[in-house]
PDB file of C-alpha atoms in Angstrom:
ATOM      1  CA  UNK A  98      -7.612   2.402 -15.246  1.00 95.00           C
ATOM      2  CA  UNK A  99      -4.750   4.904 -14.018  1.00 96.00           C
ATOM      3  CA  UNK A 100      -4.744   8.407 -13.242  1.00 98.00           C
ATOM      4  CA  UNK A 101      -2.781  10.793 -11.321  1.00 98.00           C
ATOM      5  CA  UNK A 102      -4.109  12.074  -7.768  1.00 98.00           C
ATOM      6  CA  UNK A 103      -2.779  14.676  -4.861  1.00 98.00           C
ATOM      7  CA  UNK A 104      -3.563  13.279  -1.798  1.00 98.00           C
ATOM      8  CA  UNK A 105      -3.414  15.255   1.511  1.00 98.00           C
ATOM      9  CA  UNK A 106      -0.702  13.915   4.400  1.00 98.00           C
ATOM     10  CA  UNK A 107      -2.647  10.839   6.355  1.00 98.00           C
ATOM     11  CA  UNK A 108      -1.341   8.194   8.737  1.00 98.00           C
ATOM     12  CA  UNK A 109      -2.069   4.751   8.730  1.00 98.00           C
ATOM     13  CA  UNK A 110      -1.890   1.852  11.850  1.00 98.00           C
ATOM     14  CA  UNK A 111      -0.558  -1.504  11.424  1.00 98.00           C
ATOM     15  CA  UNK A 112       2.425  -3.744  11.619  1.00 98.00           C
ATOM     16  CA  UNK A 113       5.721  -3.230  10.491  1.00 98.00           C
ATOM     17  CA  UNK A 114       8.277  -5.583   9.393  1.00 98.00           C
ATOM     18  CA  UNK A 115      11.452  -4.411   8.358  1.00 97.00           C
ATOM     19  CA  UNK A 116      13.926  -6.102   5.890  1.00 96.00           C
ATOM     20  CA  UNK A 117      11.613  -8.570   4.568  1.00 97.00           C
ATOM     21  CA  UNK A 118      11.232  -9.948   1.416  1.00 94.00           C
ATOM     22  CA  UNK A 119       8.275  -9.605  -0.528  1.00 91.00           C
ATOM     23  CA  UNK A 120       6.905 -13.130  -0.021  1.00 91.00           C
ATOM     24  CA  UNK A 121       7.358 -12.403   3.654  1.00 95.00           C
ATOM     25  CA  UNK A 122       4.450  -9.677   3.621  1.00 95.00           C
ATOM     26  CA  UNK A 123       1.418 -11.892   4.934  1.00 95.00           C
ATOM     27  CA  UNK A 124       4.067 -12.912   7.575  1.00 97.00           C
ATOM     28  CA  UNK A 125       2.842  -8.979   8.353  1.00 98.00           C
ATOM     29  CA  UNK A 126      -0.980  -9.522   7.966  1.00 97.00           C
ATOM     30  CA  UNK A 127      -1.079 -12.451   9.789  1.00 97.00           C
ATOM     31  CA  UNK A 128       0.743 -10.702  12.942  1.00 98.00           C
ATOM     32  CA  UNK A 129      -1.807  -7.573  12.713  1.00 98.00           C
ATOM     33  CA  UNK A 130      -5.003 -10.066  12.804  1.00 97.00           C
ATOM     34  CA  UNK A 131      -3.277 -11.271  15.977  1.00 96.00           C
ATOM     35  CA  UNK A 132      -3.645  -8.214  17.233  1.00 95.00           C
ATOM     36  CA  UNK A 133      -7.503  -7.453  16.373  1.00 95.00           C
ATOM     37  CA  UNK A 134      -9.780  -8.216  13.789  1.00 95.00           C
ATOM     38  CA  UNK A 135     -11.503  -6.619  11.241  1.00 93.00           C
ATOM     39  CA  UNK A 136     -13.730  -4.444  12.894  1.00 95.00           C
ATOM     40  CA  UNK A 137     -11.748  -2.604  15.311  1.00 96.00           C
ATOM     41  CA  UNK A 138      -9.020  -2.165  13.080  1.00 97.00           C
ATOM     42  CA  UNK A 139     -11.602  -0.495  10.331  1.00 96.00           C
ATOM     43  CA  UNK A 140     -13.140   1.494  13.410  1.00 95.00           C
ATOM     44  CA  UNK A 141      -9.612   3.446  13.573  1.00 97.00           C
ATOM     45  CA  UNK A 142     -10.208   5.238  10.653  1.00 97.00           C
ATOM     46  CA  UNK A 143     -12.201   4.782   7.882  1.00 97.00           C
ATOM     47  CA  UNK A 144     -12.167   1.365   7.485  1.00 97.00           C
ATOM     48  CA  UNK A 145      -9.296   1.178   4.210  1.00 97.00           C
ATOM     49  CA  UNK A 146      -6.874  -1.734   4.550  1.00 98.00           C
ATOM     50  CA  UNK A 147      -3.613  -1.171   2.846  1.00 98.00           C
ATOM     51  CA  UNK A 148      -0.511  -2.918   2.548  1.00 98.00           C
ATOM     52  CA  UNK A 149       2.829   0.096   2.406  1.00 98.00           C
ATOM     53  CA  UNK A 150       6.398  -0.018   1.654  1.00 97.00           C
ATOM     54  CA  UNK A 151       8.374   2.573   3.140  1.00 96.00           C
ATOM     55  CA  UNK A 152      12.200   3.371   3.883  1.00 93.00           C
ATOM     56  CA  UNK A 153      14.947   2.623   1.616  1.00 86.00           C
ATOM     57  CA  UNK A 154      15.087  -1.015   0.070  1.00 82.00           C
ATOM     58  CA  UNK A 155      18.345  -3.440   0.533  1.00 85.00           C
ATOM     59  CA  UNK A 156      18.902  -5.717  -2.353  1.00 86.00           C
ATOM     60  CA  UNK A 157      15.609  -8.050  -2.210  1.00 90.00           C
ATOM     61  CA  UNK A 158      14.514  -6.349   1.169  1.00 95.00           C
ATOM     62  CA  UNK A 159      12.034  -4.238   1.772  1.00 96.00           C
ATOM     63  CA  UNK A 160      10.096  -2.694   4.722  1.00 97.00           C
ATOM     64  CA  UNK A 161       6.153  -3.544   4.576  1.00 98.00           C
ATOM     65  CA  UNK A 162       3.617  -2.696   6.606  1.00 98.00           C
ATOM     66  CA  UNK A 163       0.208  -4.301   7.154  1.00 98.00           C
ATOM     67  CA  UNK A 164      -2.578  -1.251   7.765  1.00 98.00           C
ATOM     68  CA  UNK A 165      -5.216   0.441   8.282  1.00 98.00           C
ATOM     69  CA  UNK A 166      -6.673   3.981   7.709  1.00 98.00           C
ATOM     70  CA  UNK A 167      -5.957   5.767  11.031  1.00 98.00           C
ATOM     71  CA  UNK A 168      -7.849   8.557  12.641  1.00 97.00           C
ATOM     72  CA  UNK A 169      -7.970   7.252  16.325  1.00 95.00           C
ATOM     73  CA  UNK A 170      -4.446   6.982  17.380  1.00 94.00           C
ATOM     74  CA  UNK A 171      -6.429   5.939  20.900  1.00 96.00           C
ATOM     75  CA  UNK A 172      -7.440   2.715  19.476  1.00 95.00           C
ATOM     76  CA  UNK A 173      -4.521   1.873  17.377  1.00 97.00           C
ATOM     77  CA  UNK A 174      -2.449   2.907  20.896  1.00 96.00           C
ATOM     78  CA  UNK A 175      -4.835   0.353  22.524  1.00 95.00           C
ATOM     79  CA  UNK A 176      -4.064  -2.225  20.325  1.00 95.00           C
ATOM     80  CA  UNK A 177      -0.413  -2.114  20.641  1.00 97.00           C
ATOM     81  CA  UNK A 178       0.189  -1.364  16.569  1.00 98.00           C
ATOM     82  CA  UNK A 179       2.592   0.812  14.582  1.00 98.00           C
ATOM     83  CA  UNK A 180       1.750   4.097  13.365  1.00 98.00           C
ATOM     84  CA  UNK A 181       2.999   5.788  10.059  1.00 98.00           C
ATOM     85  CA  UNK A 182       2.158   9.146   8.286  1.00 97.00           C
ATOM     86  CA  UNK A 183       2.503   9.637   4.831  1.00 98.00           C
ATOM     87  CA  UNK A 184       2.985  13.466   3.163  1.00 97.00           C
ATOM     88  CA  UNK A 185       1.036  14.682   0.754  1.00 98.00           C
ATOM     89  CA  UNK A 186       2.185  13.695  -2.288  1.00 97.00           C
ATOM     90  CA  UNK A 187       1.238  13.285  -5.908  1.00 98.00           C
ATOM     91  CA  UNK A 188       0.455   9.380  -7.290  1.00 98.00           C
ATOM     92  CA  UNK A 189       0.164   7.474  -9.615  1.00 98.00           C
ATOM     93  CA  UNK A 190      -2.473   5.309  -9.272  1.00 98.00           C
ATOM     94  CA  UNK A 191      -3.295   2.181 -11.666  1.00 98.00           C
ATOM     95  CA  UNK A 192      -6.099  -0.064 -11.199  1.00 98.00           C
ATOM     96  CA  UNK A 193      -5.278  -3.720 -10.777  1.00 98.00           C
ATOM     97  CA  UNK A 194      -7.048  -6.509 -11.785  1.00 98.00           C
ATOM     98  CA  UNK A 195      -6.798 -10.643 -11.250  1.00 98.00           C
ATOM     99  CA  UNK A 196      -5.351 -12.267  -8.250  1.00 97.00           C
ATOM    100  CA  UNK A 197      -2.729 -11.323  -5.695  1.00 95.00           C
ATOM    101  CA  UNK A 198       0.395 -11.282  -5.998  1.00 93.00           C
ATOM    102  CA  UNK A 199       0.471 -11.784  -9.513  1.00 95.00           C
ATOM    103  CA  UNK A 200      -1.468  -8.418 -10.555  1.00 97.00           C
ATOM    104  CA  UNK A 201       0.626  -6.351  -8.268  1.00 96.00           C
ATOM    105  CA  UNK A 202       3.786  -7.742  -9.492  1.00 94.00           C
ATOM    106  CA  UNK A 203       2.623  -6.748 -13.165  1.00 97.00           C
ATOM    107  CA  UNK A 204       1.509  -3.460 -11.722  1.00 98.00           C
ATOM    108  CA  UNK A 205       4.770  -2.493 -10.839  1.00 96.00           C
ATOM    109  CA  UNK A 206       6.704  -3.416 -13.975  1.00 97.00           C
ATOM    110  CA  UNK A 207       4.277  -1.024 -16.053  1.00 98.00           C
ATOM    111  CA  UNK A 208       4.640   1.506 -13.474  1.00 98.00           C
ATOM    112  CA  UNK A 209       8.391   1.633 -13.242  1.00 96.00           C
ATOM    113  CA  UNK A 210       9.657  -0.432 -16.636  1.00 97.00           C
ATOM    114  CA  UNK A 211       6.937   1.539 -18.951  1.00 97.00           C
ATOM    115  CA  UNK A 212       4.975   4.329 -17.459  1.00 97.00           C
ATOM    116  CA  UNK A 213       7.125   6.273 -15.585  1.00 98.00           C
ATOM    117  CA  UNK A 214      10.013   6.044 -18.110  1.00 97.00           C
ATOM    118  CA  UNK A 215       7.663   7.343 -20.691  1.00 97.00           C
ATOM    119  CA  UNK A 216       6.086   9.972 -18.999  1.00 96.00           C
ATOM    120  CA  UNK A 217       9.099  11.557 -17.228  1.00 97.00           C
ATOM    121  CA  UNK A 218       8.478  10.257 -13.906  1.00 97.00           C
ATOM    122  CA  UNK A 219      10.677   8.994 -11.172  1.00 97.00           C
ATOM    123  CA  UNK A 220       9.044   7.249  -7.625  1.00 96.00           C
ATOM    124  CA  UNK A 221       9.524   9.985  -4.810  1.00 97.00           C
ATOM    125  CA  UNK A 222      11.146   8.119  -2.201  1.00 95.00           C
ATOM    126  CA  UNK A 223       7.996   8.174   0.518  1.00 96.00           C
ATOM    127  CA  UNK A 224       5.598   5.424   0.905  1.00 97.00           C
ATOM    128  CA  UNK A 225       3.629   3.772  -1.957  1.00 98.00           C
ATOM    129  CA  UNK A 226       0.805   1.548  -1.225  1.00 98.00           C
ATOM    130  CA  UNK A 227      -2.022  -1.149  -2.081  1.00 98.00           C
ATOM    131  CA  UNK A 228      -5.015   0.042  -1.643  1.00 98.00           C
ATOM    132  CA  UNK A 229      -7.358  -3.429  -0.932  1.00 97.00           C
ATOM    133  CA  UNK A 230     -10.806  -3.890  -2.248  1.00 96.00           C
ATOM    134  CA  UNK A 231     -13.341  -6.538  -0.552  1.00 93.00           C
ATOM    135  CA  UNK A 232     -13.552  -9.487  -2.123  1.00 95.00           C
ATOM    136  CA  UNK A 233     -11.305 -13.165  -2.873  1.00 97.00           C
ATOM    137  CA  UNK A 234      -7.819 -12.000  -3.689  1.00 96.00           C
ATOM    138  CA  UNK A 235      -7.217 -15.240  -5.491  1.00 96.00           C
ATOM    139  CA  UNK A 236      -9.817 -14.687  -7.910  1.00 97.00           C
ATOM    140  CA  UNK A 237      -9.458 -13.248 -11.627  1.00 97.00           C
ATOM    141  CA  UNK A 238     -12.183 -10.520 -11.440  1.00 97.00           C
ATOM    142  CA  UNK A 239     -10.615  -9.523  -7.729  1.00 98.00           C
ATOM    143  CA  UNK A 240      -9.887  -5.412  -8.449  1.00 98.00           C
ATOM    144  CA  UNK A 241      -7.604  -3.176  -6.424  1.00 98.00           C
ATOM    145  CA  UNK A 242      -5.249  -0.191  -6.716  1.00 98.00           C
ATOM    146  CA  UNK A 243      -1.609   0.538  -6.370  1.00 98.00           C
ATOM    147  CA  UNK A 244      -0.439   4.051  -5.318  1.00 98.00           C
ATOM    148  CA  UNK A 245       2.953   5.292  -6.082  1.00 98.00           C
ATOM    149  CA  UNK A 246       4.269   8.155  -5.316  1.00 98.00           C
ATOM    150  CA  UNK A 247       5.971  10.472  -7.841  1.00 98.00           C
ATOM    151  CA  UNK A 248       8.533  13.305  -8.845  1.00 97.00           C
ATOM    152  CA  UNK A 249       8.537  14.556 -12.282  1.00 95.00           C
ATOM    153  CA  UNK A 250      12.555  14.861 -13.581  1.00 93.00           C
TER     154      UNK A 250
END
């Protein structure tokens, strides 16, 4: 499923690691369940786990964050994490299906390889995001949603 939503300016908690490459993102997950687990991170906000890139990539690099919703910035203060907003902004948002990474890697072709060239559409330049669903990410029927910001040109 995809469809195209405005979204209001929210900030998220986490960890950040800059310059990374992609198979270096649970390196990210794994620090911020160091930190806390599950329930105090959900408690900061309300209770969406998300994985972001932000900033400019370099080559194979990028800079990921590990997060969650934030409303508290008490709690995420507390607990010693990172804090990013995110504008508003317009998305693009596809529905992914089957097991991570694979389905996110296939997500983005279509987005940038297909959809966006047909439609008109360039990626913004702010954070995009994975939006994480409960359930096992390995598994084939596992569902979740990528969020990508977007200009039209």
């Amino acid at each position: 499923m995809k469809r195209i939503v405005n979204k209001e300016a929210f900030e998220v908690a986490g960890i950040k690691l800059e310059q990374i490459t992609s198979a270096e993102c649970s390196n990210a997950w794994n620090a911020l369940y160091e930190k806390a687990s599950f329930i105090p991170l959900e408690m900061m906000g309300n209770g969406q786990s998300m994985g972001l890139c932000y900033g400019e990539m370099n080559g194979d690099k990028i800079n990921y964050m590990a997060a969650y919703h934030l409303n508290d910035h008490t709690k995420a203060e507390e607990l010693g994490l990172d804090i990013l907003a995110l504008p508003s902004a317009e998305y693009f948002v596809l529905t992914l299906k089957g097991p991570v990474p694979q389905s996110i890697q296939d997500g983005w072709q279509y987005v940038m390889e297909e959809y966006f060239p047909t439609y008109g559409f360039q990626h913004a330049g702010t954070p995009d995001f994975e939006l994480y669903s409960q359930g096992d990410m390995t598994s084939e029927h596992y569902t979740m949603e990528l969020w990508v910001p977007f200009v039209r040109l």
